[in-house]
Each structure stands twice: as C-alpha cells, then as structure tokens.
Amino acid sequence: LIIDITGVTSVDATVAGMLVKAARGLSLIGTRAIITGVRGDVAETLVELDLHLDGLVTKATLQSGVAHALRTRGRPPPSRRS
C-alpha cells in the first residue's frame, strides 16, 4: 500500500504519530506500507519527534515508491517513454 503525502506541507506530532501507527498497523495484517512524497522539512520533523521509522519504507516521490513496490513484487518498473 502506498501512502502518498506529497501535498502535505507540514506535519505536527499528532499527524506524524498517526502516519507511523497506520503504516505499522498495516504490517499486522500482512500489508507493507510505502510512504511517499516525504519532503525534507517533513522528514526533519519526523526525526525531531524521535519517531522510529526503522522497518518503514519511505521514498521522496510517488514514482520512486511505485518502482520500489513493483521491484519487491518481482516486476520490473515500467520503462520511461521518450
């Protein structure tokens, strides 16, 4: 499951905590979450809040998240069109 937060401009402790809890909760039902669209300032907030992100997959862009998901499912990412 890809959780894309590209449009999120800021994250407070409540939002960050819920995001991490949602991703971890999904793992309990056998679903791996990929969090995409993590901007630098959002990443900085997550680190400052001392949220443990180990084991969670984060990617800077939705495109890189989709490519990661396809690779881990044994499929090659789609080729780029010129």
Coordinates of N, CA, C and O in Angstrom, one line a residue:
L1 N 0.8 -1.2 0.0 CA 0.0 0.0 0.0 C 0.9 1.2 0.0 O 1.8 1.3 0.8
I2 N 0.6 2.2 -0.9 CA 1.4 3.4 -0.9 C 0.6 4.5 -0.3 O -0.6 4.8 -0.7
I3 N 1.2 5.1 0.7 CA 0.6 6.3 1.3 C 1.4 7.5 0.8 O 2.6 7.7 1.2
D4 N 0.7 8.3 0.0 CA 1.4 9.5 -0.6 C 1.1 10.7 0.1 O -0.1 11.1 0.2
I5 N 2.1 11.4 0.7 CA 1.9 12.7 1.4 C 2.5 13.9 0.6 O 2.9 14.8 1.3
T6 N 2.6 13.8 -0.7 CA 3.2 14.8 -1.5 C 2.6 16.2 -1.2 O 3.3 17.2 -1.1
G7 N 1.3 16.3 -1.0 CA 0.6 17.6 -0.8 C 0.7 18.1 0.6 O 0.3 19.2 0.9
V8 N 1.3 17.3 1.5 CA 1.3 17.7 2.9 C 2.5 18.6 3.1 O 3.7 18.3 2.9
T9 N 2.2 19.9 3.5 CA 3.3 20.9 3.7 C 3.9 20.9 5.0 O 5.1 21.3 5.2
S10 N 3.2 20.5 6.0 CA 3.8 20.4 7.4 C 3.1 19.3 8.2 O 2.0 18.9 7.9
V11 N 3.8 18.8 9.1 CA 3.4 17.7 9.9 C 3.6 18.0 11.4 O 4.7 18.4 11.8
D12 N 2.6 17.8 12.2 CA 2.8 18.0 13.7 C 2.9 16.7 14.3 O 2.9 15.6 13.6
A13 N 3.1 16.6 15.6 CA 3.3 15.4 16.3 C 2.1 14.4 16.2 O 2.3 13.2 16.0
T14 N 0.9 14.9 16.2 CA -0.2 14.1 16.0 C -0.3 13.4 14.7 O -0.5 12.2 14.6
V15 N -0.1 14.2 13.6 CA -0.2 13.6 12.3 C 0.9 12.7 12.0 O 0.7 11.6 11.5
A16 N 2.1 13.0 12.5 CA 3.3 12.1 12.3 C 3.1 10.8 13.0 O 3.3 9.7 12.5
G17 N 2.6 10.9 14.2 CA 2.3 9.7 15.0 C 1.3 8.8 14.4 O 1.5 7.6 14.3
M18 N 0.2 9.4 13.9 CA -0.8 8.6 13.2 C -0.3 8.0 11.9 O -0.7 6.8 11.6
L19 N 0.5 8.7 11.2 CA 1.1 8.1 9.9 C 1.9 6.9 10.2 O 1.8 5.9 9.6
V20 N 2.8 7.0 11.2 CA 3.6 5.8 11.6 C 2.8 4.7 12.1 O 3.0 3.5 11.8
K21 N 1.8 5.0 13.0 CA 0.9 4.0 13.5 C 0.1 3.3 12.4 O 0.0 2.1 12.4
A22 N -0.3 4.0 11.4 CA -1.1 3.4 10.3 C -0.2 2.5 9.5 O -0.6 1.3 9.2
A23 N 1.0 2.9 9.2 CA 2.0 2.1 8.5 C 2.3 0.8 9.3 O 2.3 -0.3 8.7
R24 N 2.5 0.9 10.6 CA 2.9 -0.2 11.4 C 1.6 -1.1 11.5 O 1.8 -2.4 11.6
G25 N 0.5 -0.6 11.7 CA -0.8 -1.3 11.8 C -1.0 -2.2 10.6 O -1.5 -3.3 10.6
L26 N -0.7 -1.6 9.4 CA -0.9 -2.4 8.2 C 0.0 -3.6 8.1 O -0.4 -4.6 7.6
S27 N 1.1 -3.5 8.7 CA 2.0 -4.7 8.8 C 1.4 -5.8 9.6 O 1.7 -7.0 9.3
L28 N 0.6 -5.5 10.5 CA -0.1 -6.6 11.3 C -1.0 -7.4 10.5 O -1.3 -8.6 10.8
I29 N -1.5 -6.9 9.4 CA -2.4 -7.6 8.5 C -1.7 -8.1 7.2 O -2.3 -8.5 6.2
G30 N -0.4 -8.0 7.3 CA 0.4 -8.5 6.2 C 0.6 -7.6 5.0 O 1.0 -8.0 3.9
T31 N 0.3 -6.3 5.2 CA 0.5 -5.3 4.2 C 1.7 -4.5 4.5 O 1.8 -4.0 5.6
R32 N 2.5 -4.3 3.5 CA 3.7 -3.4 3.7 C 3.3 -2.0 3.1 O 2.9 -1.9 2.0
A33 N 3.5 -1.0 3.9 CA 3.2 0.4 3.5 C 4.5 1.0 3.0 O 5.6 0.8 3.6
I34 N 4.3 1.8 2.0 CA 5.4 2.6 1.5 C 4.9 4.1 1.6 O 3.9 4.4 1.0
I35 N 5.7 4.9 2.3 CA 5.3 6.3 2.5 C 6.1 7.1 1.5 O 7.3 7.1 1.5
T36 N 5.3 7.8 0.6 CA 6.0 8.6 -0.5 C 5.7 10.1 -0.3 O 4.7 10.5 0.4
G37 N 6.5 10.9 -1.0 CA 6.2 12.3 -1.0 C 6.8 13.0 0.2 O 6.3 14.0 0.6
V38 N 7.7 12.4 0.9 CA 8.2 12.9 2.1 C 9.2 14.1 1.8 O 10.3 13.9 1.2
R39 N 8.8 15.3 2.1 CA 9.6 16.5 1.8 C 10.7 16.6 2.9 O 10.5 16.0 4.0
G40 N 11.7 17.3 2.6 CA 12.8 17.5 3.6 C 12.3 18.0 4.9 O 12.8 17.5 6.0
D41 N 11.5 19.0 5.0 CA 11.0 19.5 6.2 C 10.1 18.6 7.0 O 10.2 18.5 8.2
V42 N 9.4 17.8 6.3 CA 8.6 16.7 6.9 C 9.5 15.6 7.5 O 9.3 15.2 8.7
A43 N 10.5 15.2 6.8 CA 11.4 14.2 7.3 C 12.1 14.8 8.5 O 12.3 14.0 9.5
E44 N 12.5 16.0 8.5 CA 13.2 16.6 9.6 C 12.3 16.6 10.9 O 12.7 16.3 12.0
T45 N 11.0 16.9 10.7 CA 10.0 16.8 11.8 C 9.9 15.4 12.3 O 9.9 15.2 13.6
L46 N 9.9 14.4 11.5 CA 9.8 13.0 11.9 C 11.0 12.7 12.8 O 10.8 12.0 13.8
V47 N 12.1 13.1 12.4 CA 13.4 12.8 13.1 C 13.4 13.6 14.4 O 13.7 13.0 15.5
E48 N 13.0 14.9 14.4 CA 12.9 15.7 15.6 C 12.0 15.1 16.7 O 12.2 15.2 17.9
L49 N 10.9 14.5 16.2 CA 9.9 13.9 17.1 C 10.3 12.5 17.6 O 9.6 11.9 18.4
D50 N 11.5 12.1 17.1 CA 12.1 10.8 17.6 C 11.2 9.6 17.3 O 11.1 8.7 18.1
L51 N 10.5 9.7 16.2 CA 9.6 8.6 15.8 C 10.5 7.5 15.1 O 11.4 7.8 14.3
H52 N 10.3 6.3 15.5 CA 11.2 5.2 15.0 C 10.6 4.8 13.6 O 9.6 4.1 13.6
L53 N 11.4 5.1 12.6 CA 10.9 4.7 11.2 C 11.6 3.5 10.7 O 11.4 3.1 9.6
D54 N 12.4 2.8 11.5 CA 13.1 1.6 11.1 C 12.1 0.6 10.7 O 11.1 0.4 11.4
G55 N 12.3 0.0 9.6 CA 11.4 -1.0 9.1 C 10.3 -0.4 8.1 O 9.6 -1.2 7.4
L56 N 10.2 0.9 8.1 CA 9.2 1.5 7.2 C 10.0 2.0 5.9 O 11.1 2.5 6.0
V57 N 9.3 1.8 4.8 CA 9.9 2.3 3.5 C 9.4 3.6 3.2 O 8.2 3.9 3.2
T58 N 10.3 4.6 3.1 CA 10.0 5.9 2.7 C 10.7 6.3 1.4 O 11.8 5.9 1.2
K59 N 10.0 7.0 0.5 CA 10.5 7.4 -0.8 C 10.2 8.9 -1.0 O 9.1 9.3 -0.6
A60 N 11.0 9.6 -1.7 CA 10.8 11.0 -1.9 C 9.7 11.3 -2.9 O 9.0 12.3 -2.7
T61 N 9.5 10.4 -3.8 CA 8.4 10.7 -4.8 C 7.5 9.5 -5.0 O 7.9 8.3 -4.7
L62 N 6.3 9.7 -5.5 CA 5.4 8.7 -5.7 C 5.9 7.7 -6.8 O 5.8 6.5 -6.7
Q63 N 6.6 8.3 -7.8 CA 7.2 7.4 -8.9 C 8.2 6.5 -8.3 O 8.2 5.3 -8.6
S64 N 9.1 6.9 -7.4 CA 10.0 6.0 -6.8 C 9.4 5.0 -5.9 O 9.8 3.9 -5.8
G65 N 8.3 5.4 -5.3 CA 7.5 4.4 -4.4 C 6.9 3.3 -5.3 O 6.9 2.1 -4.9
V66 N 6.3 3.7 -6.4 CA 5.7 2.7 -7.3 C 6.8 1.8 -7.8 O 6.6 0.5 -7.9
A67 N 7.9 2.3 -8.2 CA 9.0 1.5 -8.7 C 9.5 0.5 -7.7 O 9.7 -0.7 -8.0
H68 N 9.6 1.0 -6.4 CA 10.0 0.1 -5.3 C 9.0 -1.0 -5.1 O 9.4 -2.2 -5.0
A69 N 7.7 -0.7 -5.1 CA 6.7 -1.7 -4.9 C 6.7 -2.7 -6.0 O 6.6 -3.9 -5.8
L70 N 6.9 -2.3 -7.3 CA 7.0 -3.3 -8.4 C 8.2 -4.2 -8.3 O 8.1 -5.4 -8.5
R71 N 9.3 -3.6 -7.9 CA 10.6 -4.4 -7.7 C 10.4 -5.4 -6.6 O 10.8 -6.6 -6.8
T72 N 9.8 -5.1 -5.5 CA 9.6 -6.0 -4.4 C 8.6 -7.1 -4.7 O 8.6 -8.1 -4.1
R73 N 7.8 -6.8 -5.7 CA 6.8 -7.8 -6.2 C 7.3 -8.7 -7.3 O 6.6 -9.5 -7.9
G74 N 8.6 -8.4 -7.7 CA 9.2 -9.2 -8.7 C 8.9 -8.8 -10.1 O 9.1 -9.5 -11.1
R75 N 8.4 -7.5 -10.2 CA 8.1 -7.0 -11.6 C 9.0 -5.8 -11.9 O 9.3 -5.0 -11.0
P76 N 9.4 -5.7 -13.1 CA 10.3 -4.6 -13.5 C 9.4 -3.3 -13.5 O 8.3 -3.4 -13.9
P77 N 10.0 -2.2 -13.1 CA 9.2 -0.9 -13.3 C 9.0 -0.6 -14.7 O 9.8 -1.0 -15.6
P78 N 7.9 0.1 -15.1 CA 7.7 0.4 -16.5 C 8.8 1.3 -17.0 O 9.3 2.1 -16.3
S79 N 9.1 1.1 -18.3 CA 10.1 1.9 -18.9 C 9.6 3.3 -19.2 O 8.4 3.5 -19.4
R80 N 10.5 4.2 -19.2 CA 10.1 5.6 -19.5 C 9.9 5.8 -20.9 O 10.6 5.3 -21.8
R81 N 8.9 6.5 -21.2 CA 8.6 6.9 -22.7 C 9.3 8.1 -23.0 O 9.4 9.1 -22.2
S82 N 9.8 8.2 -24.2 CA 10.6 9.4 -24.6 C 9.7 10.5 -25.1 O 8.6 10.3 -25.6

